[in-house]
C-alpha positions as YAML, in Angstrom:
chain: A
units: angstrom
residues:
- id: 1
  name: MET
  ca: [-5.07, 6.68, 19.05]
- id: 2
  name: SER
  ca: [-8.81, 7.25, 19.16]
- id: 3
  name: ASN
  ca: [-11.50, 4.65, 19.78]
- id: 4
  name: VAL
  ca: [-12.64, 4.62, 16.15]
- id: 5
  name: VAL
  ca: [-12.99, 0.97, 15.12]
- id: 6
  name: PHE
  ca: [-11.22, 1.25, 11.76]
- id: 7
  name: GLU
  ca: [-8.10, 2.60, 13.45]
- id: 8
  name: GLN
  ca: [-7.62, -0.87, 14.97]
- id: 9
  name: LYS
  ca: [-6.61, -1.93, 11.46]
- id: 10
  name: VAL
  ca: [-3.50, 0.28, 11.69]
- id: 11
  name: VAL
  ca: [-0.77, -2.06, 12.91]
- id: 12
  name: SER
  ca: [3.02, -2.19, 13.10]
- id: 13
  name: LEU
  ca: [5.81, -4.69, 12.77]
- id: 14
  name: ASP
  ca: [6.27, -4.38, 16.53]
- id: 15
  name: ASN
  ca: [3.04, -6.32, 17.06]
- id: 16
  name: LEU
  ca: [3.40, -8.52, 13.97]
- id: 17
  name: ALA
  ca: [2.63, -11.80, 15.70]
- id: 18
  name: SER
  ca: [-0.72, -10.60, 17.06]
- id: 19
  name: TRP
  ca: [-2.17, -9.42, 13.74]
- id: 20
  name: ARG
  ca: [-0.33, -11.76, 11.35]
- id: 21
  name: GLU
  ca: [-1.99, -14.82, 12.89]
- id: 22
  name: ARG
  ca: [-5.42, -13.34, 12.06]
- id: 23
  name: LEU
  ca: [-4.74, -13.33, 8.31]
- id: 24
  name: PRO
  ca: [-6.15, -16.13, 6.17]
- id: 25
  name: GLU
  ca: [-3.79, -18.31, 4.18]
- id: 26
  name: LYS
  ca: [-4.42, -16.46, 0.91]
- id: 27
  name: TRP
  ca: [-3.82, -12.77, 1.54]
- id: 28
  name: VAL
  ca: [-2.49, -9.88, -0.53]
- id: 29
  name: LEU
  ca: [0.14, -7.21, 0.14]
- id: 30
  name: THR
  ca: [0.47, -3.97, -1.78]
- id: 31
  name: ASN
  ca: [2.21, -0.72, -0.99]
- id: 32
  name: GLY
  ca: [2.37, 2.93, -1.91]
- id: 33
  name: VAL
  ca: [2.17, 6.54, -0.81]
- id: 34
  name: PHE
  ca: [-1.62, 7.06, -1.13]
- id: 35
  name: ASP
  ca: [-1.23, 10.79, -0.49]
- id: 36
  name: ILE
  ca: [-4.58, 12.05, -1.79]
- id: 37
  name: LEU
  ca: [-6.91, 9.09, -2.10]
- id: 38
  name: HIS
  ca: [-8.75, 9.06, -5.44]
- id: 39
  name: ARG
  ca: [-10.84, 6.76, -7.62]
- id: 40
  name: GLY
  ca: [-7.79, 5.16, -9.18]
- id: 41
  name: HIS
  ca: [-6.52, 4.18, -5.73]
- id: 42
  name: VAL
  ca: [-9.77, 2.68, -4.47]
- id: 43
  name: THR
  ca: [-10.39, 0.76, -7.70]
- id: 44
  name: TYR
  ca: [-6.85, -0.61, -7.56]
- id: 45
  name: LEU
  ca: [-7.26, -1.61, -3.91]
- id: 46
  name: ALA
  ca: [-10.57, -3.34, -4.59]
- id: 47
  name: ARG
  ca: [-8.98, -5.30, -7.45]
- id: 48
  name: ALA
  ca: [-6.00, -6.19, -5.25]
- id: 49
  name: ARG
  ca: [-8.28, -7.42, -2.45]
- id: 50
  name: ALA
  ca: [-10.23, -9.57, -4.93]
- id: 51
  name: LEU
  ca: [-7.06, -11.61, -5.54]
- id: 52
  name: GLY
  ca: [-7.11, -12.93, -1.97]
- id: 53
  name: MET
  ca: [-9.10, -13.15, 1.23]
- id: 54
  name: ALA
  ca: [-7.48, -10.15, 2.95]
- id: 55
  name: LEU
  ca: [-5.55, -7.03, 1.95]
- id: 56
  name: VAL
  ca: [-2.58, -5.56, 3.81]
- id: 57
  name: ILE
  ca: [-1.21, -2.20, 2.70]
- id: 58
  name: GLY
  ca: [2.31, -0.95, 3.35]
- id: 59
  name: VAL
  ca: [2.36, 2.85, 3.37]
- id: 60
  name: ASN
  ca: [5.49, 4.88, 2.77]
- id: 61
  name: THR
  ca: [6.39, 6.99, 5.79]
- id: 62
  name: ASP
  ca: [6.80, 10.71, 5.26]
- id: 63
  name: ALA
  ca: [10.59, 10.28, 5.22]
- id: 64
  name: SER
  ca: [10.44, 7.52, 2.60]
- id: 65
  name: VAL
  ca: [8.18, 9.65, 0.38]
- id: 66
  name: LYS
  ca: [11.00, 12.21, 0.34]
- id: 67
  name: LEU
  ca: [13.33, 9.45, -0.93]
- id: 68
  name: LEU
  ca: [10.97, 8.87, -3.87]
- id: 69
  name: GLY
  ca: [11.47, 12.41, -5.15]
- id: 70
  name: LYS
  ca: [7.79, 13.27, -5.45]
- id: 71
  name: GLY
  ca: [8.44, 16.91, -4.54]
- id: 72
  name: ASP
  ca: [9.57, 19.03, -1.65]
- id: 73
  name: ASP
  ca: [6.01, 19.51, -0.40]
- id: 74
  name: ARG
  ca: [5.07, 15.83, -0.53]
- id: 75
  name: PRO
  ca: [3.46, 14.09, 1.13]
- id: 76
  name: LEU
  ca: [0.63, 16.53, 1.69]
- id: 77
  name: ASN
  ca: [-0.99, 14.27, 4.27]
- id: 78
  name: VAL
  ca: [1.10, 12.83, 7.09]
- id: 79
  name: CYS
  ca: [1.57, 9.07, 7.24]
- id: 80
  name: GLU
  ca: [-0.71, 8.61, 10.26]
- id: 81
  name: ASP
  ca: [-3.58, 10.31, 8.39]
- id: 82
  name: ARG
  ca: [-2.94, 8.38, 5.16]
- id: 83
  name: MET
  ca: [-3.00, 5.09, 7.07]
- id: 84
  name: ALA
  ca: [-6.23, 5.99, 8.92]
- id: 85
  name: ILE
  ca: [-7.99, 6.88, 5.66]
- id: 86
  name: LEU
  ca: [-6.93, 3.58, 4.08]
- id: 87
  name: ALA
  ca: [-7.94, 1.64, 7.19]
- id: 88
  name: ALA
  ca: [-11.45, 3.10, 6.89]
- id: 89
  name: LEU
  ca: [-11.94, 1.30, 3.56]
- id: 90
  name: ASP
  ca: [-13.89, -1.97, 3.79]
- id: 91
  name: VAL
  ca: [-11.52, -3.79, 1.41]
- id: 92
  name: VAL
  ca: [-8.54, -3.16, 3.71]
- id: 93
  name: THR
  ca: [-7.66, -5.64, 6.44]
- id: 94
  name: PHE
  ca: [-4.52, -4.05, 7.91]
- id: 95
  name: VAL
  ca: [-2.32, -1.02, 7.20]
- id: 96
  name: LEU
  ca: [1.26, -0.49, 8.35]
- id: 97
  name: SER
  ca: [4.08, 1.85, 7.44]
- id: 98
  name: PHE
  ca: [7.58, 1.26, 6.15]
- id: 99
  name: ASP
  ca: [10.54, 3.60, 6.07]
- id: 100
  name: GLU
  ca: [12.46, 2.59, 2.93]
- id: 101
  name: ASN
  ca: [12.04, 3.76, -0.66]
- id: 102
  name: THR
  ca: [10.88, 0.25, -1.65]
- id: 103
  name: ALA
  ca: [8.83, -2.29, 0.29]
- id: 104
  name: GLU
  ca: [11.44, -5.02, -0.21]
- id: 105
  name: SER
  ca: [12.21, -5.35, 3.52]
- id: 106
  name: LEU
  ca: [8.51, -5.43, 4.33]
- id: 107
  name: VAL
  ca: [7.97, -8.18, 1.77]
- id: 108
  name: ARG
  ca: [10.87, -10.20, 3.17]
- id: 109
  name: VAL
  ca: [9.50, -9.96, 6.72]
- id: 110
  name: LEU
  ca: [5.83, -10.59, 5.89]
- id: 111
  name: GLN
  ca: [6.28, -13.01, 2.97]
- id: 112
  name: PRO
  ca: [2.84, -12.43, 1.50]
- id: 113
  name: PRO
  ca: [1.48, -15.25, -0.63]
- id: 114
  name: ILE
  ca: [0.37, -12.61, -3.17]
- id: 115
  name: TYR
  ca: [2.09, -9.29, -3.87]
- id: 116
  name: VAL
  ca: [0.47, -6.65, -6.07]
- id: 117
  name: LYS
  ca: [1.68, -3.45, -7.78]
- id: 118
  name: GLY
  ca: [0.08, -1.06, -10.23]
- id: 119
  name: GLY
  ca: [0.18, -1.69, -13.96]
- id: 120
  name: ASP
  ca: [2.91, 0.88, -14.46]
- id: 121
  name: TYR
  ca: [5.38, -1.60, -12.93]
- id: 122
  name: GLN
  ca: [6.83, -4.82, -14.26]
- id: 123
  name: VAL
  ca: [6.33, -6.24, -10.80]
- id: 124
  name: GLU
  ca: [8.64, -9.23, -11.28]
- id: 125
  name: GLN
  ca: [11.49, -6.79, -11.99]
- id: 126
  name: THR
  ca: [11.00, -4.77, -8.78]
- id: 127
  name: PRO
  ca: [13.03, -5.53, -5.63]
- id: 128
  name: GLU
  ca: [9.78, -6.64, -4.00]
- id: 129
  name: GLY
  ca: [8.91, -8.92, -6.92]
- id: 130
  name: ARG
  ca: [12.32, -10.57, -6.84]
- id: 131
  name: ALA
  ca: [11.93, -11.13, -3.08]
- id: 132
  name: VAL
  ca: [8.50, -12.71, -3.60]
- id: 133
  name: ALA
  ca: [9.94, -15.05, -6.26]
- id: 134
  name: GLN
  ca: [12.65, -16.21, -3.83]
- id: 135
  name: TYR
  ca: [10.15, -17.65, -1.36]
- id: 136
  name: GLY
  ca: [7.65, -18.87, -3.98]
- id: 137
  name: GLY
  ca: [4.92, -16.23, -3.73]
- id: 138
  name: VAL
  ca: [2.90, -14.84, -6.62]
- id: 139
  name: CYS
  ca: [3.11, -11.34, -8.11]
- id: 140
  name: HIS
  ca: [0.39, -9.48, -9.98]
- id: 141
  name: ALA
  ca: [0.33, -6.15, -11.79]
- id: 142
  name: ILE
  ca: [-3.08, -4.50, -11.89]
- id: 143
  name: ALA
  ca: [-3.76, -2.34, -14.92]
- id: 144
  name: PHE
  ca: [-5.01, 1.16, -14.23]
- id: 145
  name: GLU
  ca: [-8.71, 1.44, -14.96]
- id: 146
  name: PHE
  ca: [-8.90, 5.19, -14.43]
- id: 147
  name: GLU
  ca: [-6.18, 7.63, -15.40]
- id: 148
  name: ARG
  ca: [-5.88, 9.28, -12.01]
- id: 149
  name: SER
  ca: [-2.85, 10.27, -9.97]
- id: 150
  name: THR
  ca: [-2.09, 12.49, -7.02]
- id: 151
  name: THR
  ca: [0.52, 14.31, -9.13]
- id: 152
  name: ARG
  ca: [-2.13, 15.14, -11.76]
- id: 153
  name: LEU
  ca: [-4.56, 16.29, -9.08]
- id: 154
  name: LEU
  ca: [-1.93, 18.59, -7.62]
- id: 155
  name: GLN
  ca: [-1.17, 20.03, -11.05]
- id: 156
  name: LYS
  ca: [-4.85, 20.76, -11.51]
- id: 157
  name: ILE
  ca: [-5.19, 22.32, -8.05]
- id: 158
  name: ARG
  ca: [-2.13, 24.47, -8.64]
- id: 159
  name: GLY
  ca: [-3.39, 25.52, -12.05]
- id: 160
  name: ALA
  ca: [-0.47, 24.02, -13.95]
...
């Protein structure tokens, strides 16, 4: 890894104890692919961060993106690059990857006080939301403010 300061925000479960202790009591976890970062993503992340004092993002690994059925050529950007780009954002405290098609295991390990998903989810009905409810955390769904998506961008780029 390079000596770029923001890359220090890319962490792993292997060193969980060292970075977890630096989080304030009220912090937020969200997750996603974040393949081509766009205005919808950064607005969502800013709104998620505003719900707490720190924001941790779980990023789907390349293998887990394949499990989501987003297309044979997805992700376009490798996980390491997607995490570095997210880590460069001021609203982001830490970024780590997970290998499953949902972030349920990540939620169970980290037990965030606040868990956030996009407004297209009924977050309480997701595996992650049910896990959060079991330990007494809070779930939020953030409505989309801008109709943007990586899939739509790719359709536009490809002329579809």
